[in-house]
PDB file of C-alpha atoms and ligand atoms in Angstrom:
ATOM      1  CA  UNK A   1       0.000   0.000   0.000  1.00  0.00           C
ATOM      2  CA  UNK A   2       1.023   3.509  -0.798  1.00  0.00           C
ATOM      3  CA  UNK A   3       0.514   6.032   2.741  1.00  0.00           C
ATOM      4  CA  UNK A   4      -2.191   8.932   1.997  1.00  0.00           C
ATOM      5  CA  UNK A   5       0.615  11.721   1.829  1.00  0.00           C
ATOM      6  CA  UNK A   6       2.171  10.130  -1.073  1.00  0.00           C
ATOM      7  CA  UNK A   7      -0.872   9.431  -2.713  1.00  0.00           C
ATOM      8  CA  UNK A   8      -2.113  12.768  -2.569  1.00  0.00           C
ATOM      9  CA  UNK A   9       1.187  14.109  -3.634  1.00  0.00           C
ATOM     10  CA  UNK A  10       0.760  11.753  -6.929  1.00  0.00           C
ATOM     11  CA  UNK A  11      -2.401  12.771  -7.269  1.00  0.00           C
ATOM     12  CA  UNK A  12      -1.606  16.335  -7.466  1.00  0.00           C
ATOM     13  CA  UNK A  13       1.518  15.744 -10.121  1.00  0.00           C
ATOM     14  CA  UNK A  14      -1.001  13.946 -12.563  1.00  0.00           C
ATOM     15  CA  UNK A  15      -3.663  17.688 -12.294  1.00  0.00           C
ATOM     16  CA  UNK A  16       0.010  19.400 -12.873  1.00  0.00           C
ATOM     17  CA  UNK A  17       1.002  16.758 -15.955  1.00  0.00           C
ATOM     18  CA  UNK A  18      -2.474  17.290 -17.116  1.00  0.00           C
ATOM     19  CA  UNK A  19      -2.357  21.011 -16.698  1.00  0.00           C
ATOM     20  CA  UNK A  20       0.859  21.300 -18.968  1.00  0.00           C
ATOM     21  CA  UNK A  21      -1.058  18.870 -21.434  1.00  0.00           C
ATOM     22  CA  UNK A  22      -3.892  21.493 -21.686  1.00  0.00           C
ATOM     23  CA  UNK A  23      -0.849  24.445 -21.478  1.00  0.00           C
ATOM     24  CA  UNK A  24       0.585  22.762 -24.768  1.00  0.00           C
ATOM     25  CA  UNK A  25      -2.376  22.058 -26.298  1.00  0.00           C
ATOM     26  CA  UNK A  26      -3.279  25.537 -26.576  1.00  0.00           C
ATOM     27  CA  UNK A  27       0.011  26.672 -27.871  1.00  0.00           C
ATOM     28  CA  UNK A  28      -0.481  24.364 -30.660  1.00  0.00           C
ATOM     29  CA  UNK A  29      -3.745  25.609 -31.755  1.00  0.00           C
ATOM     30  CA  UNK A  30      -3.018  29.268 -30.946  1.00  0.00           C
ATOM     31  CA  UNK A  31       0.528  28.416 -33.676  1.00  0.00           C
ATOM     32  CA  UNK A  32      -2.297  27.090 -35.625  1.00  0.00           C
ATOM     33  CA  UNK A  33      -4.082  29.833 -36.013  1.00  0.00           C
ATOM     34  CA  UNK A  34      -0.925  31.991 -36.503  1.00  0.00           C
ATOM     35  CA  UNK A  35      -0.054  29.827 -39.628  1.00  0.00           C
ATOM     36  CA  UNK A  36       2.849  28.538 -38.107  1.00  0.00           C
ATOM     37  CA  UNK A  37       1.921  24.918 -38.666  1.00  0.00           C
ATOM     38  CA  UNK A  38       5.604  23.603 -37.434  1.00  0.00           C
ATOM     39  CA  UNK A  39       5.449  25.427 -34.143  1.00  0.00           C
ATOM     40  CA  UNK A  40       1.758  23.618 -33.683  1.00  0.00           C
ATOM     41  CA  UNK A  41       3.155  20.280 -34.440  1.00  0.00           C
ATOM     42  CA  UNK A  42       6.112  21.119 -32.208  1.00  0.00           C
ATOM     43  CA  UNK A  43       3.368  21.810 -29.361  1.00  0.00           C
ATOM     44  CA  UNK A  44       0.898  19.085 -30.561  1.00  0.00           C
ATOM     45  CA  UNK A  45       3.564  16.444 -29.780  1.00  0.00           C
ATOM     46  CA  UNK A  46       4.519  18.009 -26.435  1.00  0.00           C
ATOM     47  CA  UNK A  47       0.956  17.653 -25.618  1.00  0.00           C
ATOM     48  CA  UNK A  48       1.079  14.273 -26.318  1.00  0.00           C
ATOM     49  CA  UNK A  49       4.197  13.166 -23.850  1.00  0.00           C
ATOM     50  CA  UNK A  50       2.533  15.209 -21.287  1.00  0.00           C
ATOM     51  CA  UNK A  51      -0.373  13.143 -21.367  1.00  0.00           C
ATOM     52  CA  UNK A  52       1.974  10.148 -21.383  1.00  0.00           C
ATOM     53  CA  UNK A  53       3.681  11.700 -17.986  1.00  0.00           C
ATOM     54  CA  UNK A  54       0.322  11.553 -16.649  1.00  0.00           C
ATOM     55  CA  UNK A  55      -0.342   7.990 -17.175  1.00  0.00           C
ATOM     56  CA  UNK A  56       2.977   6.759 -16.141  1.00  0.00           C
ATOM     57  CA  UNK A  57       1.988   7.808 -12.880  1.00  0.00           C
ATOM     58  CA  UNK A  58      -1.505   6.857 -13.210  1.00  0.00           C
ATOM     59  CA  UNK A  59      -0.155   3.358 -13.866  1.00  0.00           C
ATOM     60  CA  UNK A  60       2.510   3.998 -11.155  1.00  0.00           C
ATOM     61  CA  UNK A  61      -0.422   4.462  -8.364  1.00  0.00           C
ATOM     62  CA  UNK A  62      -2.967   1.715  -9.468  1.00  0.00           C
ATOM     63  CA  UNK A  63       0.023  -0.463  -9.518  1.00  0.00           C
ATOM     64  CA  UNK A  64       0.713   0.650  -5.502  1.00  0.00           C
ATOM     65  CA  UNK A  65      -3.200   0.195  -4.649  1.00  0.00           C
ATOM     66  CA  UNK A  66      -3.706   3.454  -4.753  1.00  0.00           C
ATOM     67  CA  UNK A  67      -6.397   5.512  -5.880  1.00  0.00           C
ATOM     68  CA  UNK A  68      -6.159   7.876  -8.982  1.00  0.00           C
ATOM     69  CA  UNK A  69      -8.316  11.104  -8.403  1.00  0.00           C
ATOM     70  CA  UNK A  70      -8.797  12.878 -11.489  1.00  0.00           C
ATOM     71  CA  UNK A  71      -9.450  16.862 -10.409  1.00  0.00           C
ATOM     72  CA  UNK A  72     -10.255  19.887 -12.154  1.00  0.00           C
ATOM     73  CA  UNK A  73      -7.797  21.235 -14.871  1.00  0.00           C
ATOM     74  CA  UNK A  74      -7.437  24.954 -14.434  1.00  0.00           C
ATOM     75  CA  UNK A  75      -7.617  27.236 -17.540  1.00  0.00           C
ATOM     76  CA  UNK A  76      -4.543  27.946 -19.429  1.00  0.00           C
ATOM     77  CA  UNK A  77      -3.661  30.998 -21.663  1.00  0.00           C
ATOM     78  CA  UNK A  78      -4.236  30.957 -25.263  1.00  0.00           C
ATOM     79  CA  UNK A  79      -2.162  33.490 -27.154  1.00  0.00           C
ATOM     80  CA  UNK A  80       1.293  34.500 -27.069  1.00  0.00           C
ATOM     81  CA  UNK A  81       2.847  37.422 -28.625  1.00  0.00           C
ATOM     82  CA  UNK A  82       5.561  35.478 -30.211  1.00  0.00           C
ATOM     83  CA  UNK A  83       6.765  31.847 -30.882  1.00  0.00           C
ATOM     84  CA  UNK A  84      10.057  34.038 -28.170  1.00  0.00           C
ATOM     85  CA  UNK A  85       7.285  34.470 -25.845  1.00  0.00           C
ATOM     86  CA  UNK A  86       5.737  30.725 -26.101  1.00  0.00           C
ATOM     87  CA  UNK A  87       8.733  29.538 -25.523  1.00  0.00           C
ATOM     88  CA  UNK A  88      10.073  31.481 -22.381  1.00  0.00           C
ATOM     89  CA  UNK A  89       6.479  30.331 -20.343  1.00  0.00           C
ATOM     90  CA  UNK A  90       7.512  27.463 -21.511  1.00  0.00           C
ATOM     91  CA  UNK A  91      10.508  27.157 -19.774  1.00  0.00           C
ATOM     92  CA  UNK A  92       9.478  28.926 -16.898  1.00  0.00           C
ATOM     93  CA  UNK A  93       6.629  26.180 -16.647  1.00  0.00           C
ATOM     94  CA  UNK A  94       9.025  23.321 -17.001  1.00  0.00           C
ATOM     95  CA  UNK A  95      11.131  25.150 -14.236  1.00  0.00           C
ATOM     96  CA  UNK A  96       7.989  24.803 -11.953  1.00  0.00           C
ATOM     97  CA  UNK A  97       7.415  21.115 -12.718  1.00  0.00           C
ATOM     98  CA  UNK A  98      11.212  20.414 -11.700  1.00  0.00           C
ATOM     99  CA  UNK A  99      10.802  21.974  -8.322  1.00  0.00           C
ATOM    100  CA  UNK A 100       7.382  19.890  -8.062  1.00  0.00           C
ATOM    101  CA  UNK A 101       9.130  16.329  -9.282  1.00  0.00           C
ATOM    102  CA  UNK A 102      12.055  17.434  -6.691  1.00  0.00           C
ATOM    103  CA  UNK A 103       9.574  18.081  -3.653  1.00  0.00           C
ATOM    104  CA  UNK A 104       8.302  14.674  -4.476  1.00  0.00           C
ATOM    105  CA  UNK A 105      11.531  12.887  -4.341  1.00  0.00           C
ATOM    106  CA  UNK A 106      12.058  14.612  -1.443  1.00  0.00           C
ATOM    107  CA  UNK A 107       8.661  13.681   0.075  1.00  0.00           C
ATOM    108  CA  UNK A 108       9.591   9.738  -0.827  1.00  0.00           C
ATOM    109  CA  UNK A 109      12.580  10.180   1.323  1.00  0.00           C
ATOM    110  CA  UNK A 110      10.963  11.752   4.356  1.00  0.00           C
ATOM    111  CA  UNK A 111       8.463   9.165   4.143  1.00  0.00           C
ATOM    112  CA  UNK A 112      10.757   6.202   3.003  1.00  0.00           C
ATOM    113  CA  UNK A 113       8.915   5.096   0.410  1.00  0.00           C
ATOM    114  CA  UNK A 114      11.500   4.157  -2.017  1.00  0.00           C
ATOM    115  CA  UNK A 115       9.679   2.508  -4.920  1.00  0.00           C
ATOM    116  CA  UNK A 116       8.384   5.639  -5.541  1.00  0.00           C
ATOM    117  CA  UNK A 117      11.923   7.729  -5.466  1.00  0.00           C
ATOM    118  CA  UNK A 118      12.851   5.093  -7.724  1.00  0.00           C
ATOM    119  CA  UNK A 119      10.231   5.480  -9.794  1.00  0.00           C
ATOM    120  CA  UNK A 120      11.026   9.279  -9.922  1.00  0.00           C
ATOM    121  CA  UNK A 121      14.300   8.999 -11.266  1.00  0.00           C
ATOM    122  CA  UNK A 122      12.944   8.651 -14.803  1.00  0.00           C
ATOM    123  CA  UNK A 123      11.156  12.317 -14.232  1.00  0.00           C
ATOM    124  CA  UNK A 124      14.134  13.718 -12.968  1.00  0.00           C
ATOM    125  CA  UNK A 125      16.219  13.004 -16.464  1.00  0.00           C
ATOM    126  CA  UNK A 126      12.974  13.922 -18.679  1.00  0.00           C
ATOM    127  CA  UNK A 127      13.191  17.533 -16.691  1.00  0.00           C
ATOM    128  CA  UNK A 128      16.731  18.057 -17.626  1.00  0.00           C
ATOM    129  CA  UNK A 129      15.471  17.723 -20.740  1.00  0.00           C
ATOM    130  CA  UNK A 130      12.833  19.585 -21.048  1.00  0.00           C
ATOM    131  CA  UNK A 131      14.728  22.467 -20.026  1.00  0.00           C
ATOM    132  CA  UNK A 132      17.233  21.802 -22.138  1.00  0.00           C
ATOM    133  CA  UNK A 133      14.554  21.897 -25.342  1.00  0.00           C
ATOM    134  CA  UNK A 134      12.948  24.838 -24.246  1.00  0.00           C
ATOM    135  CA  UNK A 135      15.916  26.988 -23.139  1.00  0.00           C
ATOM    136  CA  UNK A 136      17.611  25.785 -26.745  1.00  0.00           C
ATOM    137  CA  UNK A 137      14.595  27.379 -28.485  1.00  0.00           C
ATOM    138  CA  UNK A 138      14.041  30.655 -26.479  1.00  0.00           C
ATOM    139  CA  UNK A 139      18.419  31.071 -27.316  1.00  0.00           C
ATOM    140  CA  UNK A 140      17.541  30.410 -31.258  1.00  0.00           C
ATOM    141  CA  UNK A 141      14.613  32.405 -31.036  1.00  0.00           C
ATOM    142  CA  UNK A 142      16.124  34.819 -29.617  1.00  0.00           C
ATOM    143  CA  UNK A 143      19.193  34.726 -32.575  1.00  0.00           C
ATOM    144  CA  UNK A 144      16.250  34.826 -34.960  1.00  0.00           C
ATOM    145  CA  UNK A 145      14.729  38.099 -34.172  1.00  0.00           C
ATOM    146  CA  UNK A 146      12.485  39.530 -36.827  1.00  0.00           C
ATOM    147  CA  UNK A 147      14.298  37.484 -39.423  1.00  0.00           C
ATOM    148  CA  UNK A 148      10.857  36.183 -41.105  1.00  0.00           C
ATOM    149  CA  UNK A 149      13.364  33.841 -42.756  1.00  0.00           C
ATOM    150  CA  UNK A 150      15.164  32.190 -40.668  1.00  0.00           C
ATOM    151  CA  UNK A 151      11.462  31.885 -38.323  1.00  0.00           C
ATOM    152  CA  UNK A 152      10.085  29.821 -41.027  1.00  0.00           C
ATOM    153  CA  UNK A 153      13.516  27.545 -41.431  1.00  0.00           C
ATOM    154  CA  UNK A 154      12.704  26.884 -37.469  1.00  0.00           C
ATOM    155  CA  UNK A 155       8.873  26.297 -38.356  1.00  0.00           C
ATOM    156  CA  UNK A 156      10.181  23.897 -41.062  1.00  0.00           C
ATOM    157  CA  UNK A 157      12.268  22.067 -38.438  1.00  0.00           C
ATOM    158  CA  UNK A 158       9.607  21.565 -35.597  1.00  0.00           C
ATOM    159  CA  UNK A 159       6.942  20.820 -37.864  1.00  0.00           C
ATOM    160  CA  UNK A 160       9.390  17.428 -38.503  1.00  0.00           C
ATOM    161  CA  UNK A 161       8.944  16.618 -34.544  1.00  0.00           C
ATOM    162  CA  UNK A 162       7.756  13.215 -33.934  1.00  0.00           C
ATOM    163  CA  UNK A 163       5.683  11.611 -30.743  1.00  0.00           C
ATOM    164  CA  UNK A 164       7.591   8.450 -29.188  1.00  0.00           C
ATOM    165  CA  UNK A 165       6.108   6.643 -26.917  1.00  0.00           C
ATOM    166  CA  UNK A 166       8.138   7.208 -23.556  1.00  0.00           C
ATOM    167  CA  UNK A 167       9.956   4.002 -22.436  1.00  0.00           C
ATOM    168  CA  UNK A 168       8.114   3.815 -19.057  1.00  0.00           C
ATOM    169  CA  UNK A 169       4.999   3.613 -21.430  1.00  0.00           C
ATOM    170  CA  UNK A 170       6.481   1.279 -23.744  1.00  0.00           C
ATOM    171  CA  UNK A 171       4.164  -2.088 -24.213  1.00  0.00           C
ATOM    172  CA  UNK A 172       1.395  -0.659 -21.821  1.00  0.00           C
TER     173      UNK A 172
HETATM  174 MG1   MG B   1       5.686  16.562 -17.809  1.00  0.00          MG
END
């Protein structure tokens, strides 16, 4: 059995993996809109392994005997002023899932409940990640400027983006 702190914890990271599903999801269709259709695939597919963050540890509690709780998703903006500016929340909001994935290792240690540090350790690499791919894209962005050019070259590029199932989904 899983103790209640833990599970509630869980619970709350799947509302926050959910959350940056929605987030994504309406970057993509606001780069839609925009006629930026490799920006929306870009965001399309990050929607996608968000969702798949979700069930990892939706599978990761039902596996523990716990009991998923599925809560309201809060509203998320839906324009930017720039692809610069979509990308900087996005980092900042990838910053703010790192501190949550680190309270929760933490948590797991206080509480010595080290299946589900281990099972953290996955997140913790995907965040470095994530970081990575965002604060690459806010620097390029940021080279690119008003260059209309060089902005569709990029749009080119992301619109070539590909989901892949993450391994701790793989054969579920
Ligand atoms: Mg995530």
């Amino acid at each position: 059995m899983i103790s209640n702190k833990i599970q509630d914890a869980l619970n709350e990271q799947i509302n926050a993996e959910l959350w940056s599903a929605y987030l994504y999801l309406s970057m993509g269709m606001h780069f839609e809109a925009e006629g930026c259709k490799g920006l929306a695939n870009w965001f399309k597919v990050q929607f996608k392994e968000e969702q798949a963050h979700a069930e990892i540890f939706m599978n990761y509690l039902n596996s523990r005997g716990g009991r998923v709780v599925l809560k309201a998703i809060d509203a998320v903006e839906t324009k930017w002023d720039s692809p610069l500016a979509a990308f900087e929340a996005t980092l900042a909001h990838e910053q703010k899932v790192t501190a949550m994935i680190n309270n929760l290792y933490a948590l797991a240690m206080d509480e010595h409940d080290y299946a589900t540090r281990g099972k953290l350790d996955w997140f913790v690499s995907e965040q470095v990640e994530e970081e990575e791919t965002a604060r690459d894209l806010v620097d390029r962005l940021k080279l690119i400027g008003n260059d209309g050019l060089a902005l569709y070259t990029l749009d080119q590029e992301l619109g070539a983006r590909t989901y892949n199932v993450p391994s701790p989904l793989a054969g579920k």
